């Protein structure tokens, strides 16, 4: 039950963040949907980073993972917004721009998710110090 509540609260947060981005970067029907692209690329990186780092820690609660992943990131990024942008661009006679947008969304999303996964993994699995150099004081 806690995981469902975390997803609901995370969804409210992610949706609010998405709305803020939509309002900060408005675009017309024939314009390149930069805000949707940036939101989805940032979301892909952050989710990769979380999965590679925070998710690998056994002490991270399942409800927390669900709230951040499915809740915040899931509602912040949306495939439906990508599809809607493609339809609008194509309908406005900008098929080449729609194709470019789809290519950048897919390739950029995969690349940034992989980069986030790698960085998160490096941070989570960095070696601990093997010796204390401060005469026994706390780290």
CSV table of N, CA and C in Angstrom, one decimal:
chain,number,residue,atom,x,y,z
A,1,UNK,N,0.8,-1.2,0.0
A,1,UNK,CA,0.0,0.0,0.0
A,1,UNK,C,0.9,1.3,0.0
A,2,UNK,N,2.0,1.2,0.7
A,2,UNK,CA,2.9,2.4,0.8
A,2,UNK,C,3.5,2.7,-0.6
A,3,UNK,N,3.7,1.7,-1.4
A,3,UNK,CA,4.3,1.9,-2.8
A,3,UNK,C,3.2,2.6,-3.6
A,4,UNK,N,2.0,2.2,-3.5
A,4,UNK,CA,0.9,2.9,-4.3
A,4,UNK,C,0.8,4.4,-3.9
A,5,UNK,N,0.9,4.7,-2.6
A,5,UNK,CA,0.8,6.0,-2.2
A,5,UNK,C,2.1,6.8,-2.7
A,6,UNK,N,3.2,6.2,-2.6
A,6,UNK,CA,4.4,6.8,-3.1
A,6,UNK,C,4.4,7.2,-4.6
A,7,UNK,N,3.8,6.2,-5.4
A,7,UNK,CA,3.6,6.5,-6.8
A,7,UNK,C,2.6,7.6,-7.1
A,8,UNK,N,1.6,7.7,-6.3
A,8,UNK,CA,0.6,8.8,-6.4
A,8,UNK,C,1.2,10.1,-6.1
A,9,UNK,N,1.9,10.2,-5.0
A,9,UNK,CA,2.5,11.5,-4.6
A,9,UNK,C,3.6,11.8,-5.6
A,10,UNK,N,4.4,10.8,-6.0
A,10,UNK,CA,5.5,11.1,-7.0
A,10,UNK,C,4.9,11.5,-8.3
A,11,UNK,N,3.7,11.0,-8.7
A,11,UNK,CA,3.0,11.4,-9.9
A,11,UNK,C,2.6,12.8,-9.9
A,12,UNK,N,2.1,13.3,-8.7
A,12,UNK,CA,1.8,14.7,-8.6
A,12,UNK,C,3.0,15.6,-8.7
A,13,UNK,N,4.1,15.2,-8.1
A,13,UNK,CA,5.3,16.0,-8.2
A,13,UNK,C,5.8,16.0,-9.7
A,14,UNK,N,5.9,14.9,-10.3
A,14,UNK,CA,6.4,14.8,-11.7
A,14,UNK,C,5.5,15.6,-12.7
A,15,UNK,N,4.2,15.5,-12.5
A,15,UNK,CA,3.3,16.2,-13.3
A,15,UNK,C,3.4,17.7,-13.1
A,16,UNK,N,3.6,18.1,-11.9
A,16,UNK,CA,3.8,19.5,-11.7
A,16,UNK,C,5.1,20.0,-12.3
A,17,UNK,N,6.2,19.2,-12.2
A,17,UNK,CA,7.4,19.6,-12.9
A,17,UNK,C,7.3,19.7,-14.4
A,18,UNK,N,6.5,18.7,-14.9
A,18,UNK,CA,6.3,18.7,-16.4
A,18,UNK,C,5.5,19.9,-16.8
A,19,UNK,N,4.5,20.3,-16.1
A,19,UNK,CA,3.7,21.5,-16.4
A,19,UNK,C,4.5,22.7,-16.3
A,20,UNK,N,5.4,22.8,-15.3
A,20,UNK,CA,6.3,24.0,-15.2
A,20,UNK,C,7.2,24.1,-16.5
A,21,UNK,N,7.7,22.9,-17.0
A,21,UNK,CA,8.5,22.9,-18.2
A,21,UNK,C,7.7,23.4,-19.4
A,22,UNK,N,6.5,22.8,-19.5
A,22,UNK,CA,5.6,23.2,-20.6
A,22,UNK,C,5.3,24.7,-20.6
A,23,UNK,N,5.1,25.3,-19.5
A,23,UNK,CA,4.9,26.7,-19.4
A,23,UNK,C,6.1,27.6,-19.6
A,24,UNK,N,7.3,27.0,-19.2
A,24,UNK,CA,8.5,27.8,-19.4
A,24,UNK,C,9.0,27.8,-20.8
A,25,UNK,N,8.7,26.7,-21.6
A,25,UNK,CA,9.1,26.6,-23.0
A,25,UNK,C,8.0,26.3,-23.9
A,26,UNK,N,7.0,27.3,-24.1
A,26,UNK,CA,5.9,27.0,-25.0
A,26,UNK,C,6.4,27.0,-26.4
A,27,UNK,N,5.6,26.2,-27.2
A,27,UNK,CA,5.9,26.2,-28.7
A,27,UNK,C,4.7,26.0,-29.5
A,28,UNK,N,4.7,26.5,-30.7
A,28,UNK,CA,3.5,26.4,-31.6
A,28,UNK,C,3.5,25.0,-32.3
A,29,UNK,N,2.4,24.8,-33.0
A,29,UNK,CA,2.2,23.5,-33.7
A,29,UNK,C,3.3,23.1,-34.6
A,30,UNK,N,3.8,24.0,-35.4
A,30,UNK,CA,4.9,23.7,-36.4
A,30,UNK,C,6.3,23.9,-35.8
A,31,UNK,N,6.4,24.3,-34.6
A,31,UNK,CA,7.7,24.5,-34.0
A,31,UNK,C,8.3,23.2,-33.4
A,32,UNK,N,9.6,23.1,-33.3
A,32,UNK,CA,10.3,22.0,-32.7
A,32,UNK,C,9.9,21.9,-31.2
A,33,UNK,N,9.4,20.8,-30.8
A,33,UNK,CA,9.0,20.6,-29.3
A,33,UNK,C,10.2,20.4,-28.4
A,34,UNK,N,10.9,21.5,-28.2
A,34,UNK,CA,12.2,21.4,-27.5
A,34,UNK,C,11.9,21.0,-26.0
A,35,UNK,N,10.8,21.5,-25.4
A,35,UNK,CA,10.6,21.2,-24.0
A,35,UNK,C,10.3,19.7,-23.8
A,36,UNK,N,9.5,19.1,-24.7
A,36,UNK,CA,9.2,17.7,-24.6
A,36,UNK,C,10.5,16.9,-24.8
A,37,UNK,N,11.3,17.3,-25.7
A,37,UNK,CA,12.6,16.6,-26.0
A,37,UNK,C,13.5,16.7,-24.7
A,38,UNK,N,13.7,17.9,-24.2
A,38,UNK,CA,14.5,18.1,-23.0
A,38,UNK,C,14.0,17.3,-21.8
A,39,UNK,N,12.7,17.4,-21.6
A,39,UNK,CA,12.1,16.7,-20.4
A,39,UNK,C,12.4,15.2,-20.6
A,40,UNK,N,12.2,14.6,-21.7
A,40,UNK,CA,12.4,13.1,-21.9
A,40,UNK,C,13.8,12.7,-21.8
A,41,UNK,N,14.7,13.6,-22.4
A,41,UNK,CA,16.2,13.3,-22.3
A,41,UNK,C,16.7,13.3,-20.9
A,42,UNK,N,16.3,14.4,-20.2
A,42,UNK,CA,16.7,14.5,-18.7
A,42,UNK,C,16.1,13.3,-17.9
A,43,UNK,N,14.8,13.0,-18.2
A,43,UNK,CA,14.2,11.9,-17.5
A,43,UNK,C,14.9,10.6,-17.7
A,44,UNK,N,15.3,10.3,-19.0
A,44,UNK,CA,16.0,9.1,-19.3
A,44,UNK,C,17.4,9.0,-18.6
A,45,UNK,N,18.1,10.2,-18.5
A,45,UNK,CA,19.4,10.2,-17.8
A,45,UNK,C,19.1,9.9,-16.3
A,46,UNK,N,18.2,10.6,-15.7
A,46,UNK,CA,18.0,10.5,-14.3
A,46,UNK,C,17.5,9.1,-13.9
A,47,UNK,N,16.6,8.5,-14.7
A,47,UNK,CA,16.2,7.2,-14.4
A,47,UNK,C,17.3,6.2,-14.5
A,48,UNK,N,18.2,6.3,-15.5
A,48,UNK,CA,19.4,5.5,-15.7
A,48,UNK,C,20.3,5.6,-14.5
A,49,UNK,N,20.5,6.9,-14.0
A,49,UNK,CA,21.3,7.1,-12.9
A,49,UNK,C,20.8,6.5,-11.6
A,50,UNK,N,19.5,6.6,-11.4
A,50,UNK,CA,18.9,6.0,-10.3
A,50,UNK,C,19.0,4.5,-10.3
A,51,UNK,N,18.7,3.9,-11.4
A,51,UNK,CA,18.7,2.4,-11.6
A,51,UNK,C,20.2,1.9,-11.4
A,52,UNK,N,21.1,2.6,-11.9
A,52,UNK,CA,22.5,2.2,-11.8
A,52,UNK,C,23.1,2.4,-10.4
A,53,UNK,N,22.5,3.4,-9.6
A,53,UNK,CA,23.1,3.7,-8.3
A,53,UNK,C,22.2,3.4,-7.2
A,54,UNK,N,21.2,4.2,-7.0
A,54,UNK,CA,20.4,4.1,-5.8
A,54,UNK,C,19.6,2.8,-5.7
A,55,UNK,N,19.2,2.3,-6.9
A,55,UNK,CA,18.4,1.1,-6.9
A,55,UNK,C,19.2,-0.2,-6.5
A,56,UNK,N,20.6,-0.1,-6.7
A,56,UNK,CA,21.4,-1.2,-6.4
A,56,UNK,C,21.7,-1.4,-4.9
A,57,UNK,N,21.4,-0.4,-4.1
A,57,UNK,CA,21.6,-0.5,-2.7
A,57,UNK,C,20.5,-1.3,-2.0
A,58,UNK,N,20.8,-2.3,-1.3
A,58,UNK,CA,19.8,-3.2,-0.7
A,58,UNK,C,19.0,-2.4,0.3
A,59,UNK,N,19.4,-1.3,0.8
A,59,UNK,CA,18.7,-0.6,1.9
A,59,UNK,C,17.6,0.4,1.3
A,60,UNK,N,17.6,0.5,0.0
A,60,UNK,CA,16.7,1.4,-0.7
A,60,UNK,C,15.3,0.8,-0.7
A,61,UNK,N,14.3,1.4,0.0
A,61,UNK,CA,13.0,0.7,0.1
A,61,UNK,C,12.3,0.7,-1.2
A,62,UNK,N,11.5,-0.4,-1.4
A,62,UNK,CA,10.8,-0.6,-2.7
A,62,UNK,C,9.8,0.6,-2.9
A,63,UNK,N,9.1,1.1,-1.9
A,63,UNK,CA,8.2,2.1,-2.0
A,63,UNK,C,8.9,3.4,-2.5
A,64,UNK,N,10.1,3.6,-2.1
A,64,UNK,CA,10.9,4.8,-2.5
A,64,UNK,C,11.2,4.7,-4.0
A,65,UNK,N,11.7,3.5,-4.4
A,65,UNK,CA,12.0,3.3,-5.9
A,65,UNK,C,10.7,3.5,-6.7
A,66,UNK,N,9.6,3.0,-6.3
A,66,UNK,CA,8.3,3.1,-7.0
A,66,UNK,C,7.9,4.6,-7.1
A,67,UNK,N,8.1,5.3,-6.0
A,67,UNK,CA,7.7,6.7,-6.0
A,67,UNK,C,8.5,7.6,-6.9
A,68,UNK,N,9.8,7.3,-6.9
A,68,UNK,CA,10.7,8.1,-7.7
A,68,UNK,C,10.6,7.6,-9.2
A,69,UNK,N,10.7,6.3,-9.4
A,69,UNK,CA,10.8,5.8,-10.8
A,69,UNK,C,9.4,6.0,-11.5
A,70,UNK,N,8.5,5.2,-11.1
A,70,UNK,CA,7.1,5.2,-11.7
A,70,UNK,C,6.4,6.5,-11.5
A,71,UNK,N,6.5,7.0,-10.2
A,71,UNK,CA,5.8,8.2,-9.9
A,71,UNK,C,6.4,9.5,-10.5
A,72,UNK,N,7.5,9.9,-10.0
A,72,UNK,CA,8.1,11.2,-10.4
A,72,UNK,C,8.5,11.2,-11.9
A,73,UNK,N,9.5,10.2,-12.2
A,73,UNK,CA,10.0,10.2,-13.5
A,73,UNK,C,9.0,9.7,-14.5
A,74,UNK,N,8.1,8.8,-14.2
A,74,UNK,CA,7.1,8.3,-15.1
A,74,UNK,C,6.1,9.4,-15.5
A,75,UNK,N,5.8,10.2,-14.6
A,75,UNK,CA,4.8,11.3,-14.9
A,75,UNK,C,5.5,12.5,-15.5
A,76,UNK,N,6.8,12.7,-15.2
A,76,UNK,CA,7.6,13.8,-15.8
A,76,UNK,C,7.8,13.5,-17.3
A,77,UNK,N,8.2,12.3,-17.6
A,77,UNK,CA,8.5,12.0,-19.0
A,77,UNK,C,7.2,11.2,-19.6
A,78,UNK,N,6.9,11.4,-20.8
A,78,UNK,CA,5.8,10.7,-21.4
A,78,UNK,C,6.0,10.4,-22.9
A,79,UNK,N,5.8,9.1,-23.2
A,79,UNK,CA,5.9,8.7,-24.6
A,79,UNK,C,4.7,9.3,-25.4
A,80,UNK,N,3.6,9.5,-24.7
A,80,UNK,CA,2.4,10.1,-25.4
A,80,UNK,C,2.7,11.5,-25.9
A,81,UNK,N,3.4,12.3,-25.1
A,81,UNK,CA,3.8,13.6,-25.5
A,81,UNK,C,4.7,13.6,-26.8
A,82,UNK,N,5.6,12.6,-26.9
A,82,UNK,CA,6.4,12.4,-28.1
A,82,UNK,C,5.5,12.1,-29.3
A,83,UNK,N,4.6,11.2,-29.1
A,83,UNK,CA,3.7,10.8,-30.2
A,83,UNK,C,2.8,12.0,-30.6
A,84,UNK,N,2.3,12.7,-29.7
A,84,UNK,CA,1.5,13.9,-30.0
A,84,UNK,C,2.3,14.9,-30.7
A,85,UNK,N,3.5,15.2,-30.3
A,85,UNK,CA,4.3,16.1,-31.0
A,85,UNK,C,4.6,15.7,-32.5
A,86,UNK,N,4.8,14.4,-32.6
A,86,UNK,CA,5.1,13.8,-34.0
A,86,UNK,C,3.9,14.0,-34.9
A,87,UNK,N,2.7,13.8,-34.4
A,87,UNK,CA,1.5,14.0,-35.1
A,87,UNK,C,1.2,15.4,-35.5
A,88,UNK,N,1.5,16.3,-34.5
A,88,UNK,CA,1.3,17.7,-34.8
A,88,UNK,C,2.3,18.3,-35.8
A,89,UNK,N,3.6,17.9,-35.7
A,89,UNK,CA,4.6,18.3,-36.6
A,89,UNK,C,4.3,17.8,-38.0
A,90,UNK,N,3.9,16.5,-38.1
A,90,UNK,CA,3.5,16.0,-39.4
A,90,UNK,C,2.3,16.7,-40.0
A,91,UNK,N,1.3,16.9,-39.2
A,91,UNK,CA,0.1,17.6,-39.6
A,91,UNK,C,0.4,19.0,-40.1
A,92,UNK,N,1.4,19.6,-39.6
A,92,UNK,CA,1.8,21.0,-39.9
A,92,UNK,C,2.7,21.0,-41.2
A,93,UNK,N,2.9,19.8,-41.8
A,93,UNK,CA,3.8,19.8,-43.0
A,93,UNK,C,5.3,19.7,-42.7
A,94,UNK,N,5.6,19.4,-41.5
A,94,UNK,CA,7.0,19.3,-41.0
A,94,UNK,C,7.5,17.9,-40.8
A,95,UNK,N,7.3,17.1,-41.8
A,95,UNK,CA,7.6,15.6,-41.7
A,95,UNK,C,9.1,15.4,-41.4
A,96,UNK,N,10.0,16.2,-42.0
A,96,UNK,CA,11.4,16.1,-41.8
A,96,UNK,C,11.8,16.4,-40.4
A,97,UNK,N,11.1,17.5,-39.8
A,97,UNK,CA,11.3,17.9,-38.4
A,97,UNK,C,10.8,16.8,-37.5
A,98,UNK,N,9.7,16.2,-37.8
A,98,UNK,CA,9.1,15.1,-37.0
A,98,UNK,C,10.1,13.9,-37.0
A,99,UNK,N,10.7,13.6,-38.2
A,99,UNK,CA,11.6,12.5,-38.2
A,99,UNK,C,12.9,12.8,-37.4
A,100,UNK,N,13.4,14.0,-37.5
A,100,UNK,CA,14.5,14.4,-36.7
A,100,UNK,C,14.2,14.3,-35.2
A,101,UNK,N,13.1,14.8,-34.9
A,101,UNK,CA,12.6,14.8,-33.5
A,101,UNK,C,12.6,13.3,-32.9
A,102,UNK,N,12.0,12.4,-33.7
A,102,UNK,CA,11.9,11.0,-33.3
A,102,UNK,C,13.3,10.4,-33.2
A,103,UNK,N,14.2,10.7,-34.1
A,103,UNK,CA,15.5,10.2,-34.1
A,103,UNK,C,16.3,10.7,-32.9
A,104,UNK,N,16.2,12.0,-32.6
A,104,UNK,CA,17.0,12.5,-31.5
A,104,UNK,C,16.4,12.0,-30.1
A,105,UNK,N,15.0,11.9,-30.1
A,105,UNK,CA,14.4,11.4,-28.9
A,105,UNK,C,14.8,9.9,-28.6
A,106,UNK,N,14.8,9.1,-29.6
A,106,UNK,CA,15.2,7.7,-29.4
A,106,UNK,C,16.7,7.5,-29.1
A,107,UNK,N,17.5,8.0,-30.0
A,107,UNK,CA,18.9,7.8,-29.9
A,107,UNK,C,19.5,8.6,-28.7
A,108,UNK,N,19.0,9.8,-28.5
A,108,UNK,CA,19.5,10.6,-27.3
A,108,UNK,C,19.0,10.0,-26.0
A,109,UNK,N,17.7,9.5,-26.0
A,109,UNK,CA,17.2,8.9,-24.8
A,109,UNK,C,18.0,7.6,-24.4
A,110,UNK,N,18.3,6.8,-25.4
A,110,UNK,CA,19.1,5.6,-25.1
A,110,UNK,C,20.5,6.0,-24.6
A,111,UNK,N,21.1,6.9,-25.3
A,111,UNK,CA,22.5,7.3,-24.9
A,111,UNK,C,22.5,7.9,-23.5
A,112,UNK,N,21.6,8.8,-23.2
A,112,UNK,CA,21.6,9.4,-21.9
A,112,UNK,C,21.2,8.4,-20.8
A,113,UNK,N,20.3,7.5,-21.1
A,113,UNK,CA,19.9,6.4,-20.1
A,113,UNK,C,21.2,5.6,-19.8
A,114,UNK,N,21.9,5.2,-20.9
A,114,UNK,CA,23.1,4.4,-20.7
A,114,UNK,C,24.2,5.2,-19.9
A,115,UNK,N,24.3,6.5,-20.2
A,115,UNK,CA,25.3,7.3,-19.5
A,115,UNK,C,24.9,7.5,-18.0
A,116,UNK,N,23.6,7.7,-17.8
A,116,UNK,CA,23.1,7.7,-16.4
A,116,UNK,C,23.3,6.4,-15.6
A,117,UNK,N,23.1,5.3,-16.3
A,117,UNK,CA,23.3,4.0,-15.7
A,117,UNK,C,24.8,3.8,-15.3
A,118,UNK,N,25.6,4.2,-16.2
A,118,UNK,CA,27.1,4.1,-16.0
A,118,UNK,C,27.5,5.0,-14.8
A,119,UNK,N,27.1,6.2,-14.9
A,119,UNK,CA,27.5,7.1,-13.8
A,119,UNK,C,27.0,6.7,-12.5
A,120,UNK,N,25.7,6.3,-12.4
A,120,UNK,CA,25.1,5.8,-11.2
A,120,UNK,C,25.8,4.6,-10.7
A,121,UNK,N,26.2,3.7,-11.5
A,121,UNK,CA,26.9,2.5,-11.2
A,121,UNK,C,28.3,2.8,-10.6
A,122,UNK,N,29.0,3.8,-11.3
A,122,UNK,CA,30.3,4.2,-10.8
A,122,UNK,C,30.2,4.8,-9.4
A,123,UNK,N,29.3,5.6,-9.2
A,123,UNK,CA,29.1,6.3,-7.9
A,123,UNK,C,28.7,5.3,-6.8
A,124,UNK,N,27.8,4.4,-7.1
A,124,UNK,CA,27.3,3.4,-6.1
A,124,UNK,C,28.4,2.4,-5.8
A,125,UNK,N,29.3,2.1,-6.7
A,125,UNK,CA,30.3,1.0,-6.5
A,125,UNK,C,31.7,1.5,-6.3
A,126,UNK,N,31.9,2.8,-6.0
A,126,UNK,CA,33.2,3.3,-5.8
A,126,UNK,C,33.8,2.6,-4.5
A,127,UNK,N,35.1,2.3,-4.6
A,127,UNK,CA,35.7,1.6,-3.4
A,127,UNK,C,35.7,2.5,-2.2
A,128,UNK,N,35.6,1.8,-1.0
A,128,UNK,CA,35.7,2.5,0.2
A,128,UNK,C,37.1,2.7,0.6
A,129,UNK,N,37.5,3.7,1.4
A,129,UNK,CA,38.9,3.8,1.8
A,129,UNK,C,39.3,2.6,2.6
A,130,UNK,N,40.5,2.2,2.4
A,130,UNK,CA,41.0,1.0,3.1
A,130,UNK,C,41.8,1.3,4.4
A,131,UNK,N,42.2,2.5,4.5
A,131,UNK,CA,42.9,2.8,5.8
A,131,UNK,C,42.5,4.2,6.2
A,132,UNK,N,42.6,4.4,7.5
A,132,UNK,CA,42.2,5.7,8.1
A,132,UNK,C,43.5,6.5,8.4
A,133,UNK,N,43.5,7.7,7.8
A,133,UNK,CA,44.7,8.5,7.9
A,133,UNK,C,44.6,9.6,8.9
A,134,UNK,N,43.5,9.7,9.7
A,134,UNK,CA,43.3,10.8,10.6
A,134,UNK,C,43.5,10.5,12.1
A,135,UNK,N,44.4,9.5,12.4
A,135,UNK,CA,44.8,9.1,13.7
A,135,UNK,C,43.5,8.6,14.5
A,136,UNK,N,42.6,7.9,13.8
A,136,UNK,CA,41.5,7.3,14.5
A,136,UNK,C,40.3,8.2,14.6
A,137,UNK,N,40.3,9.4,14.2
A,137,UNK,CA,39.1,10.2,14.2
A,137,UNK,C,38.1,9.7,13.2
A,138,UNK,N,36.9,10.1,13.4
A,138,UNK,CA,35.8,9.7,12.5
A,138,UNK,C,36.0,10.2,11.1
A,139,UNK,N,35.5,9.5,10.1
A,139,UNK,CA,35.5,9.9,8.7
A,139,UNK,C,34.5,11.0,8.6
